[in-house]
Coordinates of C-alpha atoms and ligand atoms in Angstrom, one line a residue:
X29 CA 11.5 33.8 9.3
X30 CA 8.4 31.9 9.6
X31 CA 6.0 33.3 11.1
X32 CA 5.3 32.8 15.0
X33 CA 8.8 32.1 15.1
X34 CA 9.2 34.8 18.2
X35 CA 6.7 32.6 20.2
X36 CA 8.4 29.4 19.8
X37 CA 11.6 30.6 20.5
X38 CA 10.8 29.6 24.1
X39 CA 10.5 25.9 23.1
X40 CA 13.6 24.1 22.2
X41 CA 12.3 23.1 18.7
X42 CA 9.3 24.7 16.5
X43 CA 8.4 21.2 15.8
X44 CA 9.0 17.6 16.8
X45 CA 8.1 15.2 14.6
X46 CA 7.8 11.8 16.0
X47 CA 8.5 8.4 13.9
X48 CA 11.0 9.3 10.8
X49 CA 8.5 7.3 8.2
X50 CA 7.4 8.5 4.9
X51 CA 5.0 11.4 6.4
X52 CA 7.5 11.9 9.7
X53 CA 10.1 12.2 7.2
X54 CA 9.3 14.8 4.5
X55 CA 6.8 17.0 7.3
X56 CA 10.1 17.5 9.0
X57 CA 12.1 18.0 6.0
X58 CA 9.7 20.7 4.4
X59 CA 9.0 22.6 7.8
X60 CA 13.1 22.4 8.1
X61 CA 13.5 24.0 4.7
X62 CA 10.6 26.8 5.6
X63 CA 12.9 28.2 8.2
X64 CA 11.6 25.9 11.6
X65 CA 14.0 23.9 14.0
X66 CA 13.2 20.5 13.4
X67 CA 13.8 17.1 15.2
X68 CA 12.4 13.6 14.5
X69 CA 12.5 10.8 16.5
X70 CA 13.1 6.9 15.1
X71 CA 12.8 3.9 17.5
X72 CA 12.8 1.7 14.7
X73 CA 13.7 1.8 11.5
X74 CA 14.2 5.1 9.3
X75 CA 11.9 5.7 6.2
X76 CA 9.2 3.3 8.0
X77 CA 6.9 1.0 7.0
X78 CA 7.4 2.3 3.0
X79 CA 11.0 1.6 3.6
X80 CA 11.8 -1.6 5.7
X81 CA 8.6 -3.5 5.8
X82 CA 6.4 -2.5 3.2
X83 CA 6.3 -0.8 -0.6
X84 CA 10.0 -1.4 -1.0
X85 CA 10.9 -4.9 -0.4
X86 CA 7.1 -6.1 -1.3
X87 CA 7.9 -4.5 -5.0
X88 CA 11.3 -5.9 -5.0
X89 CA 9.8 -9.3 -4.0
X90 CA 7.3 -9.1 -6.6
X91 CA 10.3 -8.4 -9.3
X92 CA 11.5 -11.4 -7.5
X93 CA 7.8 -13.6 -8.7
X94 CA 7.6 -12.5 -11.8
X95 CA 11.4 -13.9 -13.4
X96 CA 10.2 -17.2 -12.5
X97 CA 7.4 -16.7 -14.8
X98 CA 9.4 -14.8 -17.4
X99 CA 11.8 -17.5 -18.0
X100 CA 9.2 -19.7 -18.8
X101 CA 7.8 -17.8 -21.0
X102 CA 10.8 -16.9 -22.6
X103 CA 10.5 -20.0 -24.2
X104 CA 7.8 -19.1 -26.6
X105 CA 10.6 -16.0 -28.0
X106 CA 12.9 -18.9 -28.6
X107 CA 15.1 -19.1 -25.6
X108 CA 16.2 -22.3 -24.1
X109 CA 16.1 -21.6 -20.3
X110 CA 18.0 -24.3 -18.9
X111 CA 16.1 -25.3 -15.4
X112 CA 15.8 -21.9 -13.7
X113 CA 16.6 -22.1 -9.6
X114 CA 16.0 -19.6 -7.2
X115 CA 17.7 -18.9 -4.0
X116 CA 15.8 -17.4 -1.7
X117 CA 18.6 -16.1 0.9
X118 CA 20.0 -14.0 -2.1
X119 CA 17.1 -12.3 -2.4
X120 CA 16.5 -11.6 1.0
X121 CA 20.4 -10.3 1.3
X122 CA 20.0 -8.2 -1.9
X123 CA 16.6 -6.6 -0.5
X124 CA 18.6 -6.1 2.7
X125 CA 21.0 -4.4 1.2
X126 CA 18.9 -2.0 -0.7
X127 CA 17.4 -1.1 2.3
X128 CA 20.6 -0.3 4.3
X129 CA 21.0 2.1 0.8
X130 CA 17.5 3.5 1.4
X131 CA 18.1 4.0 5.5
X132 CA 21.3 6.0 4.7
X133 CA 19.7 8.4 1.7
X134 CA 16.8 9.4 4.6
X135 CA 19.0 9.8 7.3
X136 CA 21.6 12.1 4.7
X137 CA 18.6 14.3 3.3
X138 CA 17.3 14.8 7.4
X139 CA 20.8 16.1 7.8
X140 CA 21.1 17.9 4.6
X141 CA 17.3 19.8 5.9
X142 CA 19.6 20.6 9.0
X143 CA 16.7 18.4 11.3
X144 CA 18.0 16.9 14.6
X145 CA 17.7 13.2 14.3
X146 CA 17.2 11.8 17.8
X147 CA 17.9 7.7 17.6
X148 CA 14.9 6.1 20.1
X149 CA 11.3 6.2 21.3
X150 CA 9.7 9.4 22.1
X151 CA 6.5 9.6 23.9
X152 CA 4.3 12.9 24.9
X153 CA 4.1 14.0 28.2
X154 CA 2.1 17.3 27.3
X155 CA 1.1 19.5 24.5
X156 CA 4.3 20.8 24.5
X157 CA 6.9 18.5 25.6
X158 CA 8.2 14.9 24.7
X159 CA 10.6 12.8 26.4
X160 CA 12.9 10.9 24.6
X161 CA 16.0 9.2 25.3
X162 CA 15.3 10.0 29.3
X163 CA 15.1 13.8 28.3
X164 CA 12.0 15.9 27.8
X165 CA 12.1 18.1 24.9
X166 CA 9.7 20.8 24.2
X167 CA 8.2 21.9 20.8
X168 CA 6.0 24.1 19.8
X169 CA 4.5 22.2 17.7
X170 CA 4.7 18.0 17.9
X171 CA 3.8 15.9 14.6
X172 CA 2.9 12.1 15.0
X173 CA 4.0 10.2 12.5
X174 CA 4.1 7.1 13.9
X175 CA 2.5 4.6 11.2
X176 CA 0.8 1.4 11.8
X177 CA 1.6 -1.8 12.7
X178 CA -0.2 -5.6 11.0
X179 CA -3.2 -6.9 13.2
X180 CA -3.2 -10.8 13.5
X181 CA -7.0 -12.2 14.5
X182 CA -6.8 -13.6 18.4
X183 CA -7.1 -17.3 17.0
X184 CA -6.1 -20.1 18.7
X185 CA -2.8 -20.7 17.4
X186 CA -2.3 -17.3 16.2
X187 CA 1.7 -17.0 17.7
X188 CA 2.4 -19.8 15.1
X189 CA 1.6 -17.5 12.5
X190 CA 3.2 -14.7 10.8
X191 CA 2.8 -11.1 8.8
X192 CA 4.0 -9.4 6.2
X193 CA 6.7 -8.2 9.1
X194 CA 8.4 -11.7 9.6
X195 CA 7.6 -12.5 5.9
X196 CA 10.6 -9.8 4.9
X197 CA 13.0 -11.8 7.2
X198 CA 12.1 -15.6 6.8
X199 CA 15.0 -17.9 7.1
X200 CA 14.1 -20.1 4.1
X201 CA 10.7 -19.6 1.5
X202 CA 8.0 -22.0 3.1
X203 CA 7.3 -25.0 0.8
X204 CA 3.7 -24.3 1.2
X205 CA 1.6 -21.4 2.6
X206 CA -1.4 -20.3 3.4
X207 CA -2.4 -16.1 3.6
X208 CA -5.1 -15.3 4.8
X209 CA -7.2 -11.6 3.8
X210 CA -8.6 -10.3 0.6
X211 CA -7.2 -7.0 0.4
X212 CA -3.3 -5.3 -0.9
X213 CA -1.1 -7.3 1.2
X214 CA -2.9 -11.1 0.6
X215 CA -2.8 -10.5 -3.0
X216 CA 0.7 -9.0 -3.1
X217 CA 2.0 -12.4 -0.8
X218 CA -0.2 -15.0 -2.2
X219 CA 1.0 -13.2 -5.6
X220 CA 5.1 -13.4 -4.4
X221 CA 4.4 -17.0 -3.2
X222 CA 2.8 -18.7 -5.9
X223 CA 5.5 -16.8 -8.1
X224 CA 8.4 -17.7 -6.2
X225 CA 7.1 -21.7 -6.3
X226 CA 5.6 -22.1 -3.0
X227 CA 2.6 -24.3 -3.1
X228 CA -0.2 -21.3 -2.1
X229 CA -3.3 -20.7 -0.7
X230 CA -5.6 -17.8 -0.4
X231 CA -8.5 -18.3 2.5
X232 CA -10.7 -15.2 2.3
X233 CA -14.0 -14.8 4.4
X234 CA -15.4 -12.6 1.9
X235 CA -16.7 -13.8 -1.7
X236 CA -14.5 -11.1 -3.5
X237 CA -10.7 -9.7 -3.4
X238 CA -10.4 -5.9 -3.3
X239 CA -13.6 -5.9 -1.8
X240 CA -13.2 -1.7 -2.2
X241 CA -12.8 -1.7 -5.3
X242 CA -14.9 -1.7 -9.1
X243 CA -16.5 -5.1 -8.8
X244 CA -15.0 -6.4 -11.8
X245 CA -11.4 -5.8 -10.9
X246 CA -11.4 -8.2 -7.4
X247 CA -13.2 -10.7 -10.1
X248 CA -11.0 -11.0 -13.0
X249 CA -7.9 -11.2 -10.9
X250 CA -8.6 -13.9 -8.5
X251 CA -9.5 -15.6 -11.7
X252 CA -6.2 -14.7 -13.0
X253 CA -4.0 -15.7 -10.1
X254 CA -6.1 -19.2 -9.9
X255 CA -4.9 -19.5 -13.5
X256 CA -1.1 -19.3 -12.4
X257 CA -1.8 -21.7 -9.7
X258 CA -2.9 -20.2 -6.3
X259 CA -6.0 -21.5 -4.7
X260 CA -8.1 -19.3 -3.6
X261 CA -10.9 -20.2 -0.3
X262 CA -13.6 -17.8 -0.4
X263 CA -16.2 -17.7 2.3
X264 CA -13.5 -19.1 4.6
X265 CA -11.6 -18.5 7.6
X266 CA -8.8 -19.8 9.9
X267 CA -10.4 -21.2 13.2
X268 CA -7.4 -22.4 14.8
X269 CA -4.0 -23.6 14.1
X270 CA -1.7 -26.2 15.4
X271 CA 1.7 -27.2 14.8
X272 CA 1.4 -30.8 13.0
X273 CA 2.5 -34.1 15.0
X274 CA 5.6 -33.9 12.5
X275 CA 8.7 -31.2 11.7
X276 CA 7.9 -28.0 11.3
X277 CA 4.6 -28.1 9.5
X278 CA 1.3 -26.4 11.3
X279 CA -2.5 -27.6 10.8
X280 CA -4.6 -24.4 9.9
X281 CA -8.5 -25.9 10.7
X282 CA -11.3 -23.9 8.7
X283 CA -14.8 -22.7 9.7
X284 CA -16.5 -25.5 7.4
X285 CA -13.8 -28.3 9.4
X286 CA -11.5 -28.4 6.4
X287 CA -8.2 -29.1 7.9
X288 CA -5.0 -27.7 5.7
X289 CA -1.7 -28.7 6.5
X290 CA 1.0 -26.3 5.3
X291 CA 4.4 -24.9 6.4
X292 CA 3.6 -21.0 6.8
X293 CA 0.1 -19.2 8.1
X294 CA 0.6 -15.5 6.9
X295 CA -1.8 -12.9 8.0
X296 CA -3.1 -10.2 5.8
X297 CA -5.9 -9.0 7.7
X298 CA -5.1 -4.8 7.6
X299 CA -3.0 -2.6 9.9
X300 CA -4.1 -0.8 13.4
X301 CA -1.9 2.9 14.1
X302 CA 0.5 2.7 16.1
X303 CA -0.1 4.9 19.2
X304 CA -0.1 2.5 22.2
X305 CA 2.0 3.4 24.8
X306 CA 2.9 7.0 23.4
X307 CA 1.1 8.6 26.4
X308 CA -1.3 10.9 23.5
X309 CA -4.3 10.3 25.5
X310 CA -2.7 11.4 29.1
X311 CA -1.5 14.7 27.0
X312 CA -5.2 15.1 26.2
X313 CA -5.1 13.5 22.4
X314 CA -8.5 12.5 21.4
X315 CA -8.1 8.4 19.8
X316 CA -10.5 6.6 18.1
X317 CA -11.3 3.4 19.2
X318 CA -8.8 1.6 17.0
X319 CA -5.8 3.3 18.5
X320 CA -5.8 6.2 15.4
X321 CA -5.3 10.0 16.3
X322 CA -8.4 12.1 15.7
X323 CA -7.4 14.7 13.4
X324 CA -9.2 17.6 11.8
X325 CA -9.3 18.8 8.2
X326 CA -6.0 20.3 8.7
X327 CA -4.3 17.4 10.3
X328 CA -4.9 18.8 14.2
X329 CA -5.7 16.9 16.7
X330 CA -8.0 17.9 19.7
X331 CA -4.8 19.2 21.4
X332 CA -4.0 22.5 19.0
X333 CA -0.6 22.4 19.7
X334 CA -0.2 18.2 18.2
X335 CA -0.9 17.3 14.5
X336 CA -0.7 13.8 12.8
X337 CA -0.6 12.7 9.8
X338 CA 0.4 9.0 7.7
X339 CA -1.1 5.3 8.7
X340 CA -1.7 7.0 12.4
X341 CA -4.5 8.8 11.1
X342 CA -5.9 5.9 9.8
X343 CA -7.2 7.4 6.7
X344 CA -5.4 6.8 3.2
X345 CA -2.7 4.1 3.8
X346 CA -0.6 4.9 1.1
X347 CA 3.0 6.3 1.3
X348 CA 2.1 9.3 -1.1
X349 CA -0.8 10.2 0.8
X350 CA 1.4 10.4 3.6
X351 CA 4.0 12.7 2.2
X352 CA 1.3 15.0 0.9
X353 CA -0.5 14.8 4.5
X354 CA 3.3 16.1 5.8
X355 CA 3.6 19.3 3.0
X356 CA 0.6 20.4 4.2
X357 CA 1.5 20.4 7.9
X358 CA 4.8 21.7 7.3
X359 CA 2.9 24.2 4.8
X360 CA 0.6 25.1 7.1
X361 CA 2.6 26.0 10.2
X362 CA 5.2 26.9 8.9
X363 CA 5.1 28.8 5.5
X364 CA 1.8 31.1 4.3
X365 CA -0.6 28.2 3.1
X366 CA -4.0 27.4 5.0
X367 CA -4.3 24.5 3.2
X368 CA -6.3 21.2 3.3
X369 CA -5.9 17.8 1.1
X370 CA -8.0 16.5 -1.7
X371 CA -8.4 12.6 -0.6
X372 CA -10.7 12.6 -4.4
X373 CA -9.4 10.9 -7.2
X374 CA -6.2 9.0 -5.6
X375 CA -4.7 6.5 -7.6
X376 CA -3.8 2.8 -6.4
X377 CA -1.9 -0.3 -7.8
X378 CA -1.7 -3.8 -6.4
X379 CA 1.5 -5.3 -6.9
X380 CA -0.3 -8.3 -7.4
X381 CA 0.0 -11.1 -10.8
X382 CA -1.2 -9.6 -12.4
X383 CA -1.0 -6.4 -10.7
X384 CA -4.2 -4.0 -10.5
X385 CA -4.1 -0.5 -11.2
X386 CA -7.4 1.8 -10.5
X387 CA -8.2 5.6 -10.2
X388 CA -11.3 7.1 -9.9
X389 CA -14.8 6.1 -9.1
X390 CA -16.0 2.5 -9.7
X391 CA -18.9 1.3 -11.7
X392 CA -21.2 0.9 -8.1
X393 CA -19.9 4.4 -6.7
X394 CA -20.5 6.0 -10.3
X395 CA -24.4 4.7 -10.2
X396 CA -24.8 5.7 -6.4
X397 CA -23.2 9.0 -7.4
X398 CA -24.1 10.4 -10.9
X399 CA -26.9 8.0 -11.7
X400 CA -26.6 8.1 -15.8
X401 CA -23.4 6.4 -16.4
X402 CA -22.0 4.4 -19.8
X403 CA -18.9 1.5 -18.9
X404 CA -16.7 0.2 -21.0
X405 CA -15.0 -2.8 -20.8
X406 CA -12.5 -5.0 -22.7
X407 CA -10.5 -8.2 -22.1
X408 CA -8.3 -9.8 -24.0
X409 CA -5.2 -11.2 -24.7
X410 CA -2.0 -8.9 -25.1
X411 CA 0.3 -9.7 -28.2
X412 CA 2.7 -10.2 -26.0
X413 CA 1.4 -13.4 -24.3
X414 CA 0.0 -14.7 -27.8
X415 CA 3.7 -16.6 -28.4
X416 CA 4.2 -17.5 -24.5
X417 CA 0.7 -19.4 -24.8
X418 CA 0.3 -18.4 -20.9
X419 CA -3.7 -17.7 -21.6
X420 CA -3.4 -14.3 -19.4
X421 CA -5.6 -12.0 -19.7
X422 CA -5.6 -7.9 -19.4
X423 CA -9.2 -6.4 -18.0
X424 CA -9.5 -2.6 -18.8
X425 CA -12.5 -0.3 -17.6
X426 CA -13.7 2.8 -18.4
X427 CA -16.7 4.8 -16.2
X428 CA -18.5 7.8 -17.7
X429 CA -20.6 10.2 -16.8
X430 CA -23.2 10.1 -20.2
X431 CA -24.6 13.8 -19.5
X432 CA -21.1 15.7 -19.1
X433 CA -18.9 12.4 -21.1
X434 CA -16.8 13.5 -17.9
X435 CA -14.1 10.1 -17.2
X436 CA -14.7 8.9 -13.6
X437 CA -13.2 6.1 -13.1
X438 CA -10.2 3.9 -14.6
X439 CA -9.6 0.4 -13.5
X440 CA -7.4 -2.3 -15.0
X441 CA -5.8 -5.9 -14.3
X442 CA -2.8 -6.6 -16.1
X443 CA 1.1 -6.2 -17.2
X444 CA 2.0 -2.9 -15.5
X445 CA -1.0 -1.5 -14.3
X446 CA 0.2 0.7 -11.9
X447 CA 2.4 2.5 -14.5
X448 CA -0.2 2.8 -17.3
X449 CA -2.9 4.1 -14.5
X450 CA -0.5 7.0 -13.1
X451 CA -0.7 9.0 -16.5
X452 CA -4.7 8.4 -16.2
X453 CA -4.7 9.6 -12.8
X454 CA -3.6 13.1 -14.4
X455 CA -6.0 12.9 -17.3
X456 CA -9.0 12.4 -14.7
X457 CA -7.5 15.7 -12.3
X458 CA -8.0 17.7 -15.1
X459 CA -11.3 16.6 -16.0
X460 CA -10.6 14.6 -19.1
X461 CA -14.0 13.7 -21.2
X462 CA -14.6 10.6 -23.0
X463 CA -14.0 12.5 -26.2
X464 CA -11.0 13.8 -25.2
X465 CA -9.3 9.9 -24.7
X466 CA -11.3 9.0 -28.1
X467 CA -9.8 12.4 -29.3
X468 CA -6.3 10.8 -28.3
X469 CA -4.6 8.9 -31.0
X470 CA -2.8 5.3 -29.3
X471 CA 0.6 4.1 -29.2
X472 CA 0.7 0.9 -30.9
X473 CA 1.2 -2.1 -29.9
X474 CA 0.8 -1.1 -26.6
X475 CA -1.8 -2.7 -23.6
X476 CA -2.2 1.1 -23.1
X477 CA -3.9 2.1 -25.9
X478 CA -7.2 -0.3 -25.5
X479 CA -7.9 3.1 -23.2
X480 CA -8.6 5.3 -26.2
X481 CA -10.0 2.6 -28.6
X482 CA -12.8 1.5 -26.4
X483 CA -15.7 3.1 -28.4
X484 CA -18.8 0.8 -27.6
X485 CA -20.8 1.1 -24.0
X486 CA -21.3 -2.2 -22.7
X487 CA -23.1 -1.2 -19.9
Ligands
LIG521 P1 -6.8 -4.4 3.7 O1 -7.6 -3.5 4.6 O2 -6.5 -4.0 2.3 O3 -7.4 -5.9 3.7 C1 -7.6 -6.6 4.9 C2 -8.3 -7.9 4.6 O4 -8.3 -8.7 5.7 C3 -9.7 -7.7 4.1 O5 -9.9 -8.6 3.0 C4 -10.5 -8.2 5.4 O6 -11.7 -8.8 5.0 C5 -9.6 -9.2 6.0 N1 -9.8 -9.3 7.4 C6 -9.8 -8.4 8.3 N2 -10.0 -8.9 9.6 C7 -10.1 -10.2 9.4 C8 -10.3 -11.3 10.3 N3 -10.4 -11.1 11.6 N4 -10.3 -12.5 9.8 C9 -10.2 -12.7 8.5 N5 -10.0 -11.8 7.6 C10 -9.9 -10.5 8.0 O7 -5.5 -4.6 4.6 P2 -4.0 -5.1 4.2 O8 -3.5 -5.7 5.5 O9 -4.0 -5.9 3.0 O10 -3.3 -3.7 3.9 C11 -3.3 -2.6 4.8 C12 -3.3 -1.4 4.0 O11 -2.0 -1.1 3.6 C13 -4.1 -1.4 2.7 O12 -5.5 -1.0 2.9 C14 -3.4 -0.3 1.9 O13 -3.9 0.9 2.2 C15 -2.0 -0.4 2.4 N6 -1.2 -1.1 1.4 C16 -0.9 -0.6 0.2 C17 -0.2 -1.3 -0.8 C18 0.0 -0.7 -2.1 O14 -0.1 0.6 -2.3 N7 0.3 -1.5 -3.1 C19 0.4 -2.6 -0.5 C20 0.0 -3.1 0.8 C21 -0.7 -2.4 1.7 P3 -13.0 -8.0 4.7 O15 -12.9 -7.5 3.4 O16 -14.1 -9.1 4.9 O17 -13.2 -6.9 5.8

């Protein structure tokens, strides 16, 4: 019996999660399986952002990008391709279907956890109590899960434009389109554009993608994706847009005056939480000014009794960080840990093409940080590519501390970064040394194994 449990027996549940996404989800699941009476709410859609409108179909439309490029390539082994065709509304009912797959495996392991899932928009009333579905419902404890939601700039003409939301559901793939942003999502889209044939642009107000990012990586891959054919605008932005005298086409106009006709504006210009209109700050929920729950160390918010955790919180956007946010809450209130969550050392990919995988501290962050470092740094062709003459090129990274050899950082552009870069993400928790990856004998031929053969500093 968890403990407490003689306390909350007053409430109707020990905890009420609301919004059934990725942290909603497995919080409600673990506290479930610790012995608490759980319910969730889901207005929307279940699994969340992860699930309906975000890493699922995005990776499944990359998949989608890349045979395009694949069958030409496959030339090079050999293979006459005759003229390859895609058809976009199979995708899209493929992905659909997936999804529908992926709603009923969350909605079947909520059930299996024995939580109550309640079908509609809950909203607190007080530190205790939630109303959903015209009832009020108390808790002992209440989790928000609720996510975020894209932001689209207030420009003239912004209606005509969509985000990565609508870009799940389009009718038919745009002839041309524009994205706007610099960061995950632009890449990702101008990335599944250019890939799927659409004639694509990339308008950026900044001077380099993945602006958070080592330097080199934002460098080397908009160099990559200009070199597969999307343009990319830097030091530019969207003033206003019109729909053009004829059909359906629209008339993005630039900063400089730059007029670019196209058939799709898509915004990529980051995510807000989603807590408007919950009624947090009547039950006494500190927000910060962009809408996300204030939470402390262990996930509380300024009322004791309400916790948060996922895109709300406005911290890590990443599904995984999510679910770990959720054990801990669960963990916390529910079983016998006191725990808190290491954000250090959190490993990302870009499902862009080429896709980006990084772990660790970059090259700037190293300097600022340690002082003494030694980079390494390769590019080069894989073998893979030297028969489908496509000129791509990998980048791979490695920063060091030079007084302990201690590996801080590991960044990479190329085939399958975010798969080589999760088994790096281990060898960097436990403290791996520049010796030990020397130490490390390769695979061969692999893209992988320019990791433990990089032997000269550059830098
Ligand atoms: P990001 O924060 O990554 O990037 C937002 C971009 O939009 C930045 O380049 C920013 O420019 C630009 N921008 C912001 N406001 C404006 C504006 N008013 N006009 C023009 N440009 C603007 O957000 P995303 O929307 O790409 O993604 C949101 C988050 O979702 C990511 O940070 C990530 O955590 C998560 N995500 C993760 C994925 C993955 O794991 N593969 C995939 C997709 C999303 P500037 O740099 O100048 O501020």
């Amino acid at each position: 019996m968890p403990p407490g449990t003689k306390a909350m027996a007053q409430y109707d549940y020990d905890l009420f999660t609301i919004g059934a996404g990725s942290g909603g989800v497995r919080a409600s699941r673990y506290a479930a399986r610790l012995g608490a009476r759980v319910a969730a709410a889901e207005e929307r859609y279940l699994g969340g952002t992860c699930v309906n409108a975000g890493c699922i179909p995005k990776k499944l439309f990359s998949y989608a990008a890349h045979y395009g490029e694949d069958i030409a390539h496959a030339a090079g082994y050999g293979w006459n391709v005759a003229a390859a065709a895609f058809d976009w509304p199979t995708l899209i009912a493929n992905k659909d279907r997936e999804i529908a797959r992926l709603n009923g495996v969350y909605a079947k392991l909520l059930a299996a956890a024995g939580v109550t899932l309640l079908d509609g928009r809950a909203t607190g009333v007080d530190a205790h109590t939630v109303e959903c579905a015209g009832r009020r419902i108390s808790a002992h404890y209440i989790l928000v899960a609720t996510g975020g939601w894209p932001v689209v700039p207030p420009v003239p003409g912004a209606e005509l434009a969509i985000s990565s939301n609508e870009a799940f559901h389009l009718a038919e793939l745009p002839r041309r389109a524009l994205v706007v942003g610099g960061g995950y999502i632009a890449a990702e889209f101008a990335s599944i554009f250019n890939g799927l044939g659409v004639d694509t642009t990339l308008v950026y107000r900044g001077e380099r993608l993945l602006k958070e990012f080592d330097a080199d990586l934002g460098g080397f891959l908009a160099g990559e994706m200009q070199r597969k054919g999307v343009r990319i605008r830097f030091h530019s932005n969207i003033e206003h847009i019109a729909r053009a005298a004829h059909g359906q086409a629209l008339r993005a106009t630039l900063a400089d005056g730059s007029v670019l006709e196209t058939d799709c504006v898509m915004y990529a210009t980051g995510r807000a939480p989603n807590t408007r209109g919950l009624g947090l700050a009547d039950a006494g929920v500190k927000l910060a000014a962009n809408g996300a729950v204030v939470v402390d160390a262990k996930f509380q918010s300024s009322v004791p009794s309400i916790y948060a955790v996922g895109d709300v919180i406005d911290r890590v956007l990443l599904t995984p960080v999510a679910l770990a946010e959720g054990m801990v809450v669960a963990e916390n209130l529910f079983g016998s840990g006191d725990r808190s969550l290491d954000y250090e050392g959190i490993a990302t990919a870009i499902f862009s093409n080429p896709s980006v995988g990084t772990v660790g501290l970059s090259e700037t962050k190293a300097r600022e940080r340690v002082g003494d470092i030694d980079v390494y740094r390769t590019t080069f062709g894989s073998l893979r590519d030297q028969l489908t003459g496509s000129g791509e090129q990998v980048l791979m990274k490695l920063v060091v501390d030079r007084n302990t050899e201690r590996v801080l950082g590991v960044h990479m552009v190329g085939p399958d970064a975010g798969e080589i870069i999760q088994g790096f993400a281990v060898a960097l928790r436990c403290g791996a040394t520049k010796y030990q990856f020397d130490a490390t004998i390769g695979i061969h031929p692999t893209i992988a194994e320019e990791f433990v053969t990089m032997r000269e500093a550059v830098g």
